[in-house]
mmCIF file with all atom_site columns, C-alpha atoms in Angstrom:
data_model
loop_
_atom_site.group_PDB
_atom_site.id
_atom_site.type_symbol
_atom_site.label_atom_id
_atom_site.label_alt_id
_atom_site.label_comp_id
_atom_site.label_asym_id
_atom_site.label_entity_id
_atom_site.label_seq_id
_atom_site.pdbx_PDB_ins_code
_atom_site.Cartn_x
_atom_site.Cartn_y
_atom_site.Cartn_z
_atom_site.occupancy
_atom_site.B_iso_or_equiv
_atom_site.pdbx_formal_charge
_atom_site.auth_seq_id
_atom_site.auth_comp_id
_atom_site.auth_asym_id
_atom_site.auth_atom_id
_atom_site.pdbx_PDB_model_num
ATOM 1   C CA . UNK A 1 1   ? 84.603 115.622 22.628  1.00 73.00 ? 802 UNK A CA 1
ATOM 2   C CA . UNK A 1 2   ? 84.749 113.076 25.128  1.00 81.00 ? 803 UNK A CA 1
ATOM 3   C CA . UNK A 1 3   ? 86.464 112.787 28.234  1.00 82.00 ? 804 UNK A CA 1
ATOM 4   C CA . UNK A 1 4   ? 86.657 110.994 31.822  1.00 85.00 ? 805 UNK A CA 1
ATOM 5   C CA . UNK A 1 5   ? 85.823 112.825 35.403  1.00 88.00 ? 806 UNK A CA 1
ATOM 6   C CA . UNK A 1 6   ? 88.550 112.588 38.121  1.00 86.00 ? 807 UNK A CA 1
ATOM 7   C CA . UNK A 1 7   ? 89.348 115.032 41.222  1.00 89.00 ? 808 UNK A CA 1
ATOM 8   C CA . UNK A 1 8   ? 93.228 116.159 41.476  1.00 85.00 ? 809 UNK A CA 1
ATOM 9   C CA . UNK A 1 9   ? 94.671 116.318 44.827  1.00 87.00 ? 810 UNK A CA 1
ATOM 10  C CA . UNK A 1 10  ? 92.500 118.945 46.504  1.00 86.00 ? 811 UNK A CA 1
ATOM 11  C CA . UNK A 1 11  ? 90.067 116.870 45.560  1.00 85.00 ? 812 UNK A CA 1
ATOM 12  C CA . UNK A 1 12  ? 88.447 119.509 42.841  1.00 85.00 ? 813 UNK A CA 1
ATOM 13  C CA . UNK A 1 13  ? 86.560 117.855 39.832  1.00 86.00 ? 814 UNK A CA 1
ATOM 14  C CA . UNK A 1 14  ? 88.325 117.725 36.766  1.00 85.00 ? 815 UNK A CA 1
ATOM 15  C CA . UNK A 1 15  ? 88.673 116.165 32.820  1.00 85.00 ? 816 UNK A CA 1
ATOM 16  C CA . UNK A 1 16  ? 91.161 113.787 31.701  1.00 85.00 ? 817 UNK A CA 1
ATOM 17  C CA . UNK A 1 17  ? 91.719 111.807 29.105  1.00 83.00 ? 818 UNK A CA 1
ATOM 18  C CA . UNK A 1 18  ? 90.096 114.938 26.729  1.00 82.00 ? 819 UNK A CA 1
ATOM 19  C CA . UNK A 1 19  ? 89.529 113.899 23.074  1.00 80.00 ? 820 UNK A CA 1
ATOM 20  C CA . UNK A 1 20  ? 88.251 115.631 20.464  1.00 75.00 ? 821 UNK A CA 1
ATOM 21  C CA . UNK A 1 21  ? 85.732 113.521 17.595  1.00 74.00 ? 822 UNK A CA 1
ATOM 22  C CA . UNK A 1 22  ? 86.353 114.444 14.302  1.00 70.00 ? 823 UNK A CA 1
ATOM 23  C CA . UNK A 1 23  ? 83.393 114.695 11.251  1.00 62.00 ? 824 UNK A CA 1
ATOM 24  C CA . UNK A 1 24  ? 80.951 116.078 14.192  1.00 59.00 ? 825 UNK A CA 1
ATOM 25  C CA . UNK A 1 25  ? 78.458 118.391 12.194  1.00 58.00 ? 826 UNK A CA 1
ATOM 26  C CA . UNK A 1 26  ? 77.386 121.055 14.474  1.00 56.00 ? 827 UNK A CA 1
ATOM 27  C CA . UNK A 1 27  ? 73.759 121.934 14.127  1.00 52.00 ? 828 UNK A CA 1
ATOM 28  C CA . UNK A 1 28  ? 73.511 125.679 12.978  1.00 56.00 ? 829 UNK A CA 1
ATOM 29  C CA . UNK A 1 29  ? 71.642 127.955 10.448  1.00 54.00 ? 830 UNK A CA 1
ATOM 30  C CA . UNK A 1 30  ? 72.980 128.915 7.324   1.00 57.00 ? 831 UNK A CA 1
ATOM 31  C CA . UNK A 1 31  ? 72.748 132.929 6.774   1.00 62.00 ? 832 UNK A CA 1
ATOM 32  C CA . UNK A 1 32  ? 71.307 133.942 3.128   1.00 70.00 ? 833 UNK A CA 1
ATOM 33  C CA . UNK A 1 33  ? 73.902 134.425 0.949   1.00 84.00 ? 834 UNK A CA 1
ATOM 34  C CA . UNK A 1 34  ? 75.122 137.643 -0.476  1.00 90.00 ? 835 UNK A CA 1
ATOM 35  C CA . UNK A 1 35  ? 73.289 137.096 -3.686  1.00 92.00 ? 836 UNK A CA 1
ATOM 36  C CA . UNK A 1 36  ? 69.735 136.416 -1.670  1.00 92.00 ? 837 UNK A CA 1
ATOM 37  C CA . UNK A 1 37  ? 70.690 139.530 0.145   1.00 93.00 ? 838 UNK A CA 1
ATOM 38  C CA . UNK A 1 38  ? 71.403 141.678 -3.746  1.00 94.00 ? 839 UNK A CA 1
ATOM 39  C CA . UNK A 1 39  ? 68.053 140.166 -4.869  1.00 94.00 ? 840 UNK A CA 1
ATOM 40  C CA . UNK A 1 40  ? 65.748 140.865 -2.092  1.00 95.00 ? 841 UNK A CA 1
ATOM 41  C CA . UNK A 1 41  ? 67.050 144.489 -1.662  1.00 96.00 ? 842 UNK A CA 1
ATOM 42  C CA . UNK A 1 42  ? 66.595 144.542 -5.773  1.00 96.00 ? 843 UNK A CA 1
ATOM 43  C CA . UNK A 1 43  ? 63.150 143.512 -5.896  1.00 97.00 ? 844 UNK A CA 1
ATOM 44  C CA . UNK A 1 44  ? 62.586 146.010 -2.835  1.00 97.00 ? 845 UNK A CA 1
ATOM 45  C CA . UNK A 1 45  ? 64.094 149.026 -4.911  1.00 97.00 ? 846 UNK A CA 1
ATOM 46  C CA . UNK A 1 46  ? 62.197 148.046 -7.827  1.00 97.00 ? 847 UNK A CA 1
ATOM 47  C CA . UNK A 1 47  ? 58.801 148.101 -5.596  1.00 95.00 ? 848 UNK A CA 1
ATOM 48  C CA . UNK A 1 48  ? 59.684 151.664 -5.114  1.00 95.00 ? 849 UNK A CA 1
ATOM 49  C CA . UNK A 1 49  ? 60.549 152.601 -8.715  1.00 95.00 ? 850 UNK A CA 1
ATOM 50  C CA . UNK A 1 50  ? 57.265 151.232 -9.115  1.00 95.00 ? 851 UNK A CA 1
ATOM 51  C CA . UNK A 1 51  ? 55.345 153.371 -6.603  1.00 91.00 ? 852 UNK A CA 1
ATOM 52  C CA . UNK A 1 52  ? 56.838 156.509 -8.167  1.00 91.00 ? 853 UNK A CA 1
ATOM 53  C CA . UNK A 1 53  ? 56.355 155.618 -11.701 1.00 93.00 ? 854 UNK A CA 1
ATOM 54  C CA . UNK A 1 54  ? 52.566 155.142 -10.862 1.00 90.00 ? 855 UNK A CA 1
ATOM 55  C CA . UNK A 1 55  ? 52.447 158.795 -8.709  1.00 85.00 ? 856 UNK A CA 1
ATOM 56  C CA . UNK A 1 56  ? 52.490 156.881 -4.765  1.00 85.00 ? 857 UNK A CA 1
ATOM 57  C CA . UNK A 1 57  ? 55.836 158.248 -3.908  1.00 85.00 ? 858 UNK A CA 1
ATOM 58  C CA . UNK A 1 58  ? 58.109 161.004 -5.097  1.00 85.00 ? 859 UNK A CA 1
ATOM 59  C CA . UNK A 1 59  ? 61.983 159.919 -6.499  1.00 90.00 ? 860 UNK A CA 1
ATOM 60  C CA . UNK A 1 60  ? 63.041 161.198 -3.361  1.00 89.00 ? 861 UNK A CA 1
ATOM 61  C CA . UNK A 1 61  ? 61.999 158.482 -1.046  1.00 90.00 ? 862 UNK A CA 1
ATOM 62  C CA . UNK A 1 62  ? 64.252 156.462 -3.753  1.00 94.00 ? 863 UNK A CA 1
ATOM 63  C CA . UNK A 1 63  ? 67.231 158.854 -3.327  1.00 95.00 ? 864 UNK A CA 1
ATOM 64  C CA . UNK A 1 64  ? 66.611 158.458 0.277   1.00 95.00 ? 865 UNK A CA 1
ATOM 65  C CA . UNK A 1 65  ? 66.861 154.581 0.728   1.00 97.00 ? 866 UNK A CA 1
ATOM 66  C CA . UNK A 1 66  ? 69.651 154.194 -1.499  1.00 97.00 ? 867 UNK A CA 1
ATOM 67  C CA . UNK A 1 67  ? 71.107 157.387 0.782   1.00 98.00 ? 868 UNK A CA 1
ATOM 68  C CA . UNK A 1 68  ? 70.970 155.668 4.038   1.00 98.00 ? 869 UNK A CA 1
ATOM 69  C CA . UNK A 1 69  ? 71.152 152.171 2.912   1.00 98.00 ? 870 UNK A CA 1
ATOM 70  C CA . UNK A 1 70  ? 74.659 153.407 1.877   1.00 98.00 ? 871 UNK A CA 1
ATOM 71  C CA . UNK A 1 71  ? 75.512 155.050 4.728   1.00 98.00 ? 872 UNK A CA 1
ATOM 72  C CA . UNK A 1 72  ? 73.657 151.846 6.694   1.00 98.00 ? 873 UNK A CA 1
ATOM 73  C CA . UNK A 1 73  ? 76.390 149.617 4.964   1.00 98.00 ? 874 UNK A CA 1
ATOM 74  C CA . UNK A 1 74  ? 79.532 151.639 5.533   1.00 98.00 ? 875 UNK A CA 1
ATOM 75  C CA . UNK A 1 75  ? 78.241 151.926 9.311   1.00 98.00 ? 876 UNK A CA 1
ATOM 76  C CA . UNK A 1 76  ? 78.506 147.571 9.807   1.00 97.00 ? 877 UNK A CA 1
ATOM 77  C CA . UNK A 1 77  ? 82.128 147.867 7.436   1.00 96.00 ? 878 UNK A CA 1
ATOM 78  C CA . UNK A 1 78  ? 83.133 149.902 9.905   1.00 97.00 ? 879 UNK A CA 1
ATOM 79  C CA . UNK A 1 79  ? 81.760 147.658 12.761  1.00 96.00 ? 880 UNK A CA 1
ATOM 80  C CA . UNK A 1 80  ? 83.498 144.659 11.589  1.00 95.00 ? 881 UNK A CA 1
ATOM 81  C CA . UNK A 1 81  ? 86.813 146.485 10.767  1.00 96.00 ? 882 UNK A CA 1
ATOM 82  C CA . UNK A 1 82  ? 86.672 147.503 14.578  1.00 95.00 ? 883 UNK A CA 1
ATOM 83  C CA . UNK A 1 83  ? 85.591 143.945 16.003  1.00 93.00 ? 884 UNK A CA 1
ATOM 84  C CA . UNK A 1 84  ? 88.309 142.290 14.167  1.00 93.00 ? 885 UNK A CA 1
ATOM 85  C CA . UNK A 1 85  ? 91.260 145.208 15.423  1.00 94.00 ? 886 UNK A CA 1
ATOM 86  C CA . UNK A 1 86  ? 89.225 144.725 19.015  1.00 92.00 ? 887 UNK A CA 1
ATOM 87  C CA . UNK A 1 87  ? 88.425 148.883 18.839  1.00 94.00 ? 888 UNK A CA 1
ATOM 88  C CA . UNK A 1 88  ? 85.721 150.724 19.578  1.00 95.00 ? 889 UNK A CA 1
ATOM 89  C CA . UNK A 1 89  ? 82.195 149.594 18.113  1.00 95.00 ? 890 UNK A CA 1
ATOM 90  C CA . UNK A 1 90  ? 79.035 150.752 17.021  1.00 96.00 ? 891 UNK A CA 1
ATOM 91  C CA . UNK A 1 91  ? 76.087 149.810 18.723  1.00 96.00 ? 892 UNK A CA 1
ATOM 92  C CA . UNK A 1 92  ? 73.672 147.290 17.906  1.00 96.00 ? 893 UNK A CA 1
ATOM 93  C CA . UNK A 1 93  ? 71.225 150.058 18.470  1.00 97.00 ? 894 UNK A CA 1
ATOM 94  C CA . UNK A 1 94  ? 72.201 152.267 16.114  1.00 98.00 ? 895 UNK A CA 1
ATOM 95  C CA . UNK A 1 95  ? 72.902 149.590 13.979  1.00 97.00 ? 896 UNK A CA 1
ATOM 96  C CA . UNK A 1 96  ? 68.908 149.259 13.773  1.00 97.00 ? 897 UNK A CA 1
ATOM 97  C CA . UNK A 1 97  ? 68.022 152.512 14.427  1.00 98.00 ? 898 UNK A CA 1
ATOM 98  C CA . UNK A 1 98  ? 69.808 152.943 10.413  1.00 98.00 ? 899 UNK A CA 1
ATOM 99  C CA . UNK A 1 99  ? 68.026 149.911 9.580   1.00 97.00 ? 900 UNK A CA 1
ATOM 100 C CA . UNK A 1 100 ? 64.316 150.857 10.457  1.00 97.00 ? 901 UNK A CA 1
ATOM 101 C CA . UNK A 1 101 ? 65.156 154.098 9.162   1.00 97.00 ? 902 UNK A CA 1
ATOM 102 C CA . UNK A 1 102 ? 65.196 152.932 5.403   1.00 97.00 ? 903 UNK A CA 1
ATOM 103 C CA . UNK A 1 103 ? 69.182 151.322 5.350   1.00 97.00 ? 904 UNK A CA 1
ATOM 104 C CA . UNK A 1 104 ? 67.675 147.625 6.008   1.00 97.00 ? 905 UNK A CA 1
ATOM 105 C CA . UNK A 1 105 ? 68.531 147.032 2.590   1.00 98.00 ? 906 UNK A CA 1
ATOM 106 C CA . UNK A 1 106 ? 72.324 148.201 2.549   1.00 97.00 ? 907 UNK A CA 1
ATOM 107 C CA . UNK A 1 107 ? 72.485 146.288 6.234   1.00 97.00 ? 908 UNK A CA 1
ATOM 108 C CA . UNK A 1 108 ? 71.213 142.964 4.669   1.00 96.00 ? 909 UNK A CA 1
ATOM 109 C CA . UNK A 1 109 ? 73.674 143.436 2.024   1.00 96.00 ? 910 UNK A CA 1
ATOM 110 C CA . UNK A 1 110 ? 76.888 144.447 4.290   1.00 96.00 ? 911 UNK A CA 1
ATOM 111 C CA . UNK A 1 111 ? 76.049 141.650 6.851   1.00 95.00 ? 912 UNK A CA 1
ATOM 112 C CA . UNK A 1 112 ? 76.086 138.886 4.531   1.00 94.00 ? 913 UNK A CA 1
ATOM 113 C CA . UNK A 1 113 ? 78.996 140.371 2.717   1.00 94.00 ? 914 UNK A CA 1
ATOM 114 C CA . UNK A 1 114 ? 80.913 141.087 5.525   1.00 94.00 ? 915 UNK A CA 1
ATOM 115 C CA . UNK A 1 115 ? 79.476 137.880 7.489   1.00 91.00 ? 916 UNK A CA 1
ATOM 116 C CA . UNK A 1 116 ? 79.022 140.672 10.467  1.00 92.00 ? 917 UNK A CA 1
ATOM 117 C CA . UNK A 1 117 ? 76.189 139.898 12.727  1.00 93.00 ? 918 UNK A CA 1
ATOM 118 C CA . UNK A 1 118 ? 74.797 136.871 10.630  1.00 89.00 ? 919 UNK A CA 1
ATOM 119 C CA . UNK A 1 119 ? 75.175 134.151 13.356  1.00 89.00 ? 920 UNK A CA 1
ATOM 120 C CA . UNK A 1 120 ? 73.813 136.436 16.559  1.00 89.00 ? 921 UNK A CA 1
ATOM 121 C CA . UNK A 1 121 ? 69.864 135.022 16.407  1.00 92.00 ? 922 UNK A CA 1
ATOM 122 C CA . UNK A 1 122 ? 69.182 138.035 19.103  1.00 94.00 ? 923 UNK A CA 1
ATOM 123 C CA . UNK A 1 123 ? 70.659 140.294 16.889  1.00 95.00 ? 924 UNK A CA 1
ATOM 124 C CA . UNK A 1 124 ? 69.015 139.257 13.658  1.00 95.00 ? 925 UNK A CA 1
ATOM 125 C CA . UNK A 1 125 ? 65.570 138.802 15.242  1.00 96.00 ? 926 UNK A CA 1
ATOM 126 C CA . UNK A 1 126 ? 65.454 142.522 16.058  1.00 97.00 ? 927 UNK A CA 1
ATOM 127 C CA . UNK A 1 127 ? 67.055 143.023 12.569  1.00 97.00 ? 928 UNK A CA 1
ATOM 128 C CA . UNK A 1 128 ? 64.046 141.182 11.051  1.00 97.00 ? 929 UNK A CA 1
ATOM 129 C CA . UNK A 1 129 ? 61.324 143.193 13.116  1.00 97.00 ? 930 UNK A CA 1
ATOM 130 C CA . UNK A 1 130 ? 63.190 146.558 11.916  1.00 98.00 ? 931 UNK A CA 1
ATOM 131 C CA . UNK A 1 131 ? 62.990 145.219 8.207   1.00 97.00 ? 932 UNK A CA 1
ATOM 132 C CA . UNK A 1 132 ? 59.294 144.239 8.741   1.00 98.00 ? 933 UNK A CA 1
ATOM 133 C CA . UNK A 1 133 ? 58.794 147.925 10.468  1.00 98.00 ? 934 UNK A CA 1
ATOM 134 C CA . UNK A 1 134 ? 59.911 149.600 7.990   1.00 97.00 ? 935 UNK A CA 1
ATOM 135 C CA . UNK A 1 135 ? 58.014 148.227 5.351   1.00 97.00 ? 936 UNK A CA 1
ATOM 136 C CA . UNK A 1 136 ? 54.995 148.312 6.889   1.00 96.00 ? 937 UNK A CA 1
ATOM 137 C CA . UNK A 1 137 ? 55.313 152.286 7.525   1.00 93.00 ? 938 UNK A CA 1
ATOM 138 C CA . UNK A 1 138 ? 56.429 152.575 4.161   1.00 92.00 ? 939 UNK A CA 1
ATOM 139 C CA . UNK A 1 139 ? 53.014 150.874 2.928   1.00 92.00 ? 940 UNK A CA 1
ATOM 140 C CA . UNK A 1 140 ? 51.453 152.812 5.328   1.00 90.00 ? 941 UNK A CA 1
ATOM 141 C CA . UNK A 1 141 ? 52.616 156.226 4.406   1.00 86.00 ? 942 UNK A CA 1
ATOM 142 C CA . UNK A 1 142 ? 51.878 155.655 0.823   1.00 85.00 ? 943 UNK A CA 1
ATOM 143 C CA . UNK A 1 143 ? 48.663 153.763 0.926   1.00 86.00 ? 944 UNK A CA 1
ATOM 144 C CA . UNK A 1 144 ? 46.792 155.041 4.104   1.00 86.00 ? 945 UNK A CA 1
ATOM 145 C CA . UNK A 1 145 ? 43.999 157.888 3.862   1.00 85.00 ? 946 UNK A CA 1
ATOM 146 C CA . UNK A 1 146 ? 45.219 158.554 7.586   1.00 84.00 ? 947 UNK A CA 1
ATOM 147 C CA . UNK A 1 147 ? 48.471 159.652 6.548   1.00 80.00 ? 948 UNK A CA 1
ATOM 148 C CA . UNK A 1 148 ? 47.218 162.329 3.191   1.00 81.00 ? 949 UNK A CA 1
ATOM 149 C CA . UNK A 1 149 ? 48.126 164.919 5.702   1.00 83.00 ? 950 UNK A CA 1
ATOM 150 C CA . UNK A 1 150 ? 52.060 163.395 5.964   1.00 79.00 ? 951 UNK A CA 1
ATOM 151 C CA . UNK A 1 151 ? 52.265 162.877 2.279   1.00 74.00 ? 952 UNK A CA 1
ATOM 152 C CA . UNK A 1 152 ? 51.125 166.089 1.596   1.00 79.00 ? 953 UNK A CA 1
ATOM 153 C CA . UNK A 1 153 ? 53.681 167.933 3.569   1.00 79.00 ? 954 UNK A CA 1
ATOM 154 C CA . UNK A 1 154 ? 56.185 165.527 1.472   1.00 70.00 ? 955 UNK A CA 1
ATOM 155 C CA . UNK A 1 155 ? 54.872 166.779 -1.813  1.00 68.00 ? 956 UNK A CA 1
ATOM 156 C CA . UNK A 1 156 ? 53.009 163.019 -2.508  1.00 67.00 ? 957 UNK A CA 1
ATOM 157 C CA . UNK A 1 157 ? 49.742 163.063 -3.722  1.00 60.00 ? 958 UNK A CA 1
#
């Protein structure tokens, strides 16, 4: 856009002349894709189908990511259903509250689906650090000899 600085008659500063450049590529990140999204949370599923096949976690904690990744995904359809009929939203705290939980996976999936929250770098930052979170209690809880006592009250040996 260009445009030339005068004052109008109460001598307040002001643009005339306004004109807008065409072919002007703005500089901005492109979110993964939705099939990026499908593989990562695939590859992170079969991780866990892998830790139960060799005895590190029960089918439950299976039944339970795929539970509130499901439940994480409705929760940002809903949130972009209400930001586009201006109604009442969800908050980004929740939002990752069900995304450091264990829905990080249906989350990744619904924003770039939905292309909800995909473009806020605050946002996805903290998204990032739940995802990273997560995993790193997961791998925790599974691998550490500080947490037998945990995984024993779960029913993992």
């Amino acid at each position: 856009m260009t445009y030339a600085v005068a004052r109008d008659v109460q001598k307040r500063v002001r643009a005339e002349q306004v004109a807008f450049q065409s072919g002007i590529k703005r500089n901005t990140v492109r979110p993964l894709g939705v099939a990026p999204a499908l593989g990562l949370s695939a590859v992170f599923f079969a991780a866990l189908a892998a830790a139960v096949f060799e005895g590190a976690a029960p089918l439950t904690v299976v039944g339970f990511y795929a539970l509130i990744s499901t439940v994480t995904f409705v929760m940002y359809g809903s949130d972009k259903s209400a930001a586009q009929r201006g109604a009442w939203r969800i908050p980004e705290a929740h939002l990752h509250l069900a995304a450091v939980t264990g829905g990080w996976p249906g989350a990744l999936i619904a924003q770039r689906l939905f292309r909800h929250k995909t473009k806020k770098q605050p946002f996805q930052f903290v998204f990032w650090c739940t995802v990273m979170a997560n995993c790193a209690g997961l791998v925790w809880l599974i691998t550490s000899e500080q947490a037998a006592g945990l995984r024993a009250s779960f029913g993992i040996s």
